[in-house]
PDB file of C-alpha atoms in Angstrom:
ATOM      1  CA  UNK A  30      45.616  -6.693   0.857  1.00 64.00           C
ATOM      2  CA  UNK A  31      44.043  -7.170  -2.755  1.00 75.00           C
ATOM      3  CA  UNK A  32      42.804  -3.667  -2.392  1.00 75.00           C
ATOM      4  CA  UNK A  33      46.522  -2.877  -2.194  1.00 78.00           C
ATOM      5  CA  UNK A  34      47.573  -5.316  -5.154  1.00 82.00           C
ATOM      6  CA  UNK A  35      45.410  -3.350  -7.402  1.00 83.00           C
ATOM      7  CA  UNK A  36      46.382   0.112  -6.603  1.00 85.00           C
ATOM      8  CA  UNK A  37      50.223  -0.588  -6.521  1.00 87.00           C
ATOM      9  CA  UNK A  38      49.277  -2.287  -9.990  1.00 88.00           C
ATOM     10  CA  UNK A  39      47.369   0.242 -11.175  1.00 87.00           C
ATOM     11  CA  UNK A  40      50.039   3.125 -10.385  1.00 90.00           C
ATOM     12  CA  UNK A  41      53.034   0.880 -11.642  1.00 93.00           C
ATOM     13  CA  UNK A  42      50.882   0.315 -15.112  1.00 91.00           C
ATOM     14  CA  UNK A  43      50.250   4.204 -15.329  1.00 92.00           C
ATOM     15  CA  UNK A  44      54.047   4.609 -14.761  1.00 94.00           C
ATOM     16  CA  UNK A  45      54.737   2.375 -17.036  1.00 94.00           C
ATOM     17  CA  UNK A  46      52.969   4.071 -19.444  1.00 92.00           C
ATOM     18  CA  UNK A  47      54.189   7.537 -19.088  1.00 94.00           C
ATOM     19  CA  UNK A  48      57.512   5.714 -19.610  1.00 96.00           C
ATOM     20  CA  UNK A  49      57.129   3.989 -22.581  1.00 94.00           C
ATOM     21  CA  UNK A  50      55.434   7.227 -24.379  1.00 92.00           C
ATOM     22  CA  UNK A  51      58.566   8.994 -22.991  1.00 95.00           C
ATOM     23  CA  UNK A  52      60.978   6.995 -24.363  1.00 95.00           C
ATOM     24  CA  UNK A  53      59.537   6.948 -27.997  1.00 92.00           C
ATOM     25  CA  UNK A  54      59.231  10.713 -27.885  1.00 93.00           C
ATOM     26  CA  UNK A  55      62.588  10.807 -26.863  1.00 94.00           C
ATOM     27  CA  UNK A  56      63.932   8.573 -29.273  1.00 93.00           C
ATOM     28  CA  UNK A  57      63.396  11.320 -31.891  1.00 91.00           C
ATOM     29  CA  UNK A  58      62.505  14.531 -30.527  1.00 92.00           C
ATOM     30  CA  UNK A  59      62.440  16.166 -33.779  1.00 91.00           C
ATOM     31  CA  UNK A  60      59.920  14.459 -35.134  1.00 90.00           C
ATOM     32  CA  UNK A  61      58.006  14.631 -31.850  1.00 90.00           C
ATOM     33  CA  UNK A  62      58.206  18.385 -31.872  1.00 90.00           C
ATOM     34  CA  UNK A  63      56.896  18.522 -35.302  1.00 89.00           C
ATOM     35  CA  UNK A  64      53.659  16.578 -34.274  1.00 88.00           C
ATOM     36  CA  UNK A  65      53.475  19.012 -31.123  1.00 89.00           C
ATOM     37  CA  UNK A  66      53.558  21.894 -34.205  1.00 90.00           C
ATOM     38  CA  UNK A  67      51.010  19.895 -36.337  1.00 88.00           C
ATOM     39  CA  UNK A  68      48.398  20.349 -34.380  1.00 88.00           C
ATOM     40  CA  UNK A  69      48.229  24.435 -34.419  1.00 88.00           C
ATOM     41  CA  UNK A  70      47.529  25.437 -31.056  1.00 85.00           C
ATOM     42  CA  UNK A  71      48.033  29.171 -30.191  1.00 84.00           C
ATOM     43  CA  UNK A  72      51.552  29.805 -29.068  1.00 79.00           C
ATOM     44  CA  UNK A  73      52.624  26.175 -29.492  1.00 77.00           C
ATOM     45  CA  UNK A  74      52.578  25.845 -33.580  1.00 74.00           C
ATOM     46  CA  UNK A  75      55.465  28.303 -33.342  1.00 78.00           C
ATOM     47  CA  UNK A  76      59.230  28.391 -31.735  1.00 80.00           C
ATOM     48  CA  UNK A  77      59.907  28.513 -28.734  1.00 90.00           C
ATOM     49  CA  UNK A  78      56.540  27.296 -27.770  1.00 85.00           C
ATOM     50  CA  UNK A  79      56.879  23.867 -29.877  1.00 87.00           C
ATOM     51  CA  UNK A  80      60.299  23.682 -28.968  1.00 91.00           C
ATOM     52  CA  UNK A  81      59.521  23.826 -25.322  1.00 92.00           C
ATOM     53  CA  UNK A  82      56.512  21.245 -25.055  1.00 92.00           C
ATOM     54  CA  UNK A  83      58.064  19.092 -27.699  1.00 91.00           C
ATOM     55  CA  UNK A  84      61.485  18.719 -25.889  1.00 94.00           C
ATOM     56  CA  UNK A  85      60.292  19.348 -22.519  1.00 95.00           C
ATOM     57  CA  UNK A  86      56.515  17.153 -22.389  1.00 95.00           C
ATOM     58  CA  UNK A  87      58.490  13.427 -22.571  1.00 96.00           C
ATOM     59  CA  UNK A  88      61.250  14.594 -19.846  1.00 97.00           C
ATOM     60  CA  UNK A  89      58.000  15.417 -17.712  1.00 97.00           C
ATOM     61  CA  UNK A  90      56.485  11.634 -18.718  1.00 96.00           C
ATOM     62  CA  UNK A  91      59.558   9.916 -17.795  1.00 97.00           C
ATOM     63  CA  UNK A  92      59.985  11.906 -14.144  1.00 98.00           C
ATOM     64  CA  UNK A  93      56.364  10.993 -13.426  1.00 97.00           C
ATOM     65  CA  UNK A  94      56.222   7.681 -14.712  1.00 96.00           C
ATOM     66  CA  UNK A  95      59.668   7.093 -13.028  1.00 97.00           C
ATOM     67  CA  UNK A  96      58.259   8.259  -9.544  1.00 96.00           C
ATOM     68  CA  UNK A  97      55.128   6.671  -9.711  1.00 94.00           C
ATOM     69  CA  UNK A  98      56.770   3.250 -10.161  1.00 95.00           C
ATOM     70  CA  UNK A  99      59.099   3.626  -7.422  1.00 95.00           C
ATOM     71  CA  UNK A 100      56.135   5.045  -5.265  1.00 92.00           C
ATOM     72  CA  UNK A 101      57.888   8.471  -4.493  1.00 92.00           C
ATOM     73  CA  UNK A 102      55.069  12.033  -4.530  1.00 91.00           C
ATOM     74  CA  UNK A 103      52.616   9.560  -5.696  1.00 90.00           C
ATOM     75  CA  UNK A 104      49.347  11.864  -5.265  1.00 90.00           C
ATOM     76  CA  UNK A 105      51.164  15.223  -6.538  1.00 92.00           C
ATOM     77  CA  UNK A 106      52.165  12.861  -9.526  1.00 93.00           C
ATOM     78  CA  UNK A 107      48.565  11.740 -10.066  1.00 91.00           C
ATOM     79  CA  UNK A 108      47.140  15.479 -10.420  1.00 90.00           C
ATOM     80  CA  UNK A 109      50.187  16.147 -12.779  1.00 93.00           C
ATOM     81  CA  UNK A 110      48.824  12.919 -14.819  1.00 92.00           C
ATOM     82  CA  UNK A 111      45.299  13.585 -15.019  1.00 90.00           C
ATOM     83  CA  UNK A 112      46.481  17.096 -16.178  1.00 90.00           C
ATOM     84  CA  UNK A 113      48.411  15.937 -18.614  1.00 91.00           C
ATOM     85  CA  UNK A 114      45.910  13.586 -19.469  1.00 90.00           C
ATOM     86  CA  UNK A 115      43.318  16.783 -19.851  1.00 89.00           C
ATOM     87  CA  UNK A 116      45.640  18.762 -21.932  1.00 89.00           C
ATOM     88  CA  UNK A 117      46.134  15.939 -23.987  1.00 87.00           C
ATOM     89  CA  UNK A 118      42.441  15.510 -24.317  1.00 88.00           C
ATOM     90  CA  UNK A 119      42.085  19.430 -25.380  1.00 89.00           C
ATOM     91  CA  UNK A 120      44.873  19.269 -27.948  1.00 87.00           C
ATOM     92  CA  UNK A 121      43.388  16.562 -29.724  1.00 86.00           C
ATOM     93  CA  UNK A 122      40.128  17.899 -29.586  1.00 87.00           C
ATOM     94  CA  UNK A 123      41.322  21.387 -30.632  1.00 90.00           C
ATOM     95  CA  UNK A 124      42.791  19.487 -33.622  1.00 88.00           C
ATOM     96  CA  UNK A 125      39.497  17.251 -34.469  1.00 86.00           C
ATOM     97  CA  UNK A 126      37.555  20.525 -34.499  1.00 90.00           C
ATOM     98  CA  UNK A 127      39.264  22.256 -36.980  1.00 90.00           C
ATOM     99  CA  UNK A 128      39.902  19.781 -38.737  1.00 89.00           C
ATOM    100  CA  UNK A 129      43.693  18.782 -38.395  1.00 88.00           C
ATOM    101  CA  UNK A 130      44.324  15.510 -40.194  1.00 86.00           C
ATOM    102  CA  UNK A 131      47.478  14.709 -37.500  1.00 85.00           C
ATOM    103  CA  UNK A 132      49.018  11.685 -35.799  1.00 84.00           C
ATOM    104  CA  UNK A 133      48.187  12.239 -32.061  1.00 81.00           C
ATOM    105  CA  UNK A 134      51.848  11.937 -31.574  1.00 83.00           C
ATOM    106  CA  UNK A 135      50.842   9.896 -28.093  1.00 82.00           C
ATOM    107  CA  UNK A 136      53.593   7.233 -28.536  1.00 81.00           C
ATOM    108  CA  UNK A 137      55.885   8.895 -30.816  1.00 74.00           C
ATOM    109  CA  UNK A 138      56.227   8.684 -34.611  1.00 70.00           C
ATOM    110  CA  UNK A 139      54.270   6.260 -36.961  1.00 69.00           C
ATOM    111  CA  UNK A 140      50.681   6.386 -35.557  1.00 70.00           C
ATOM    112  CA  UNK A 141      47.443   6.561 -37.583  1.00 73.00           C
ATOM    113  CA  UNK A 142      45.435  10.057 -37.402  1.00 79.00           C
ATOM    114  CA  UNK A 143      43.557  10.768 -34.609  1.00 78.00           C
ATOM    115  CA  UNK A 144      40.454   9.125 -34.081  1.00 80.00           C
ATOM    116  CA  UNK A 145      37.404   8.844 -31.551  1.00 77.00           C
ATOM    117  CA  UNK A 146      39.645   5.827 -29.879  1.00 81.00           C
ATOM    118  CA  UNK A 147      42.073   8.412 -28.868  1.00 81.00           C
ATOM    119  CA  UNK A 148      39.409  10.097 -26.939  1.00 79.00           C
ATOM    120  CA  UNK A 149      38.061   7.215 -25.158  1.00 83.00           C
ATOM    121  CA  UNK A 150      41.635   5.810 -24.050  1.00 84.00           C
ATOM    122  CA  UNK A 151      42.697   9.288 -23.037  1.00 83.00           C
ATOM    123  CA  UNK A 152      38.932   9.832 -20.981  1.00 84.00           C
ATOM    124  CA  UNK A 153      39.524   6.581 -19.377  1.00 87.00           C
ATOM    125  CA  UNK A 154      42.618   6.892 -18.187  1.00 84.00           C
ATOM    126  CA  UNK A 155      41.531  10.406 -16.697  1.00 84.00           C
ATOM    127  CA  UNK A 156      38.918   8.667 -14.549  1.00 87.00           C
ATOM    128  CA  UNK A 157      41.161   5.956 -13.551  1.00 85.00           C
ATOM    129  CA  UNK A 158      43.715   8.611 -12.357  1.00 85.00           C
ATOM    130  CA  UNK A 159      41.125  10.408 -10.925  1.00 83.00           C
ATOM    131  CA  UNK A 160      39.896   7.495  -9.160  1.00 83.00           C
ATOM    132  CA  UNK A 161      43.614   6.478  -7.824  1.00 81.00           C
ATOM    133  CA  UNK A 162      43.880   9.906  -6.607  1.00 78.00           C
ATOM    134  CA  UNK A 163      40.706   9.644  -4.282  1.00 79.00           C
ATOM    135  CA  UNK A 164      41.415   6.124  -2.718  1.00 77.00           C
ATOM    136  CA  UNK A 165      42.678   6.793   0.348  1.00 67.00           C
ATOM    137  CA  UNK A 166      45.986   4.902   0.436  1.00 61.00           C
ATOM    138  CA  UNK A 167      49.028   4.703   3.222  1.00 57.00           C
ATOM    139  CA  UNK A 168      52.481   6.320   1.813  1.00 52.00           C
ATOM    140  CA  UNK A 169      54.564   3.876   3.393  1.00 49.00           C
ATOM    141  CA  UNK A 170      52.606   0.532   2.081  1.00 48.00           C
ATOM    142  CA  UNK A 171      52.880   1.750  -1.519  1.00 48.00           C
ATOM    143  CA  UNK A 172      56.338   2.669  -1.783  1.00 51.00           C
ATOM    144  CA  UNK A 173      58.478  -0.676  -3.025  1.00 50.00           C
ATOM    145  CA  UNK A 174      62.163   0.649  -2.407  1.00 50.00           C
ATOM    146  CA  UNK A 175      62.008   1.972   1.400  1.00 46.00           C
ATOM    147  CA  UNK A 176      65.159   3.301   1.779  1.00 42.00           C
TER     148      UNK A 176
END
């Protein structure tokens, strides 16, 4: 039963998270887009391809984070979070390599530059998915609205 505690937990707080960055992305998507253009990566530091991950990257955040809290396609919505989590982990290294002096953009407007912190939260929170995803769990325990 603890086991259980700590895996619901665990997948609520991940949800959670992919909410809250959702939300303050989507509180100004503008300015959101403009930090997805910042960080010059081929095909996505020009229009439509900033426009699309800019506009369409938080909409994807809330879904998952939405269905992982409920409990609903939780292991489908794990391998879309650790991907997320390794694209995120690429763009920022893409950006530390050549040098980009950006906000990550993570949590929406008014962060500091991107700094060796961003890395570790972003590798940790790949293992942990990656760790949720191989702990063999039961559907119907995890879900908390059966219905």
């Amino acid at each position: 039963m603890q086991k259980l505690f700590i895996i619901v937990f665990l997948r609520i707080g991940l949800g959670l998270m992919w909410i809250v960055s959702a939300g303050l992305k989507l509180m100004d998507l503008d300015v959101f887009t403009r930090d997805v253009r910042n960080y010059k990566f081929p095909l996505v530091d020009v229009a439509p391809g900033d426009v699309i991950v800019g506009y369409g990257l938080p909409w994807l955040e809330l879904i998952v984070g939405v269905l992982l809290v409920i409990g609903i396609w939780v292991k489908p919505n794990y391998l879309i979070s650790a991907g997320m989590f390794v694209m995120f982990l690429i763009g920022i290294g893409y950006a530390k390599y050549h040098g980009l002096k950006i906000n990550c953009g993570c949590f929406g407007a008014g962060e500091d530059p991107i700094t060796v912190w961003h890395f570790v939260g972003l590798g940790l929170g790949l293992l942990g998915v990656v760790a949720l995803f191989l702990i063999k769990e039961k559907p119907a325990e995890l879900v908390l609205c059966q219905g």
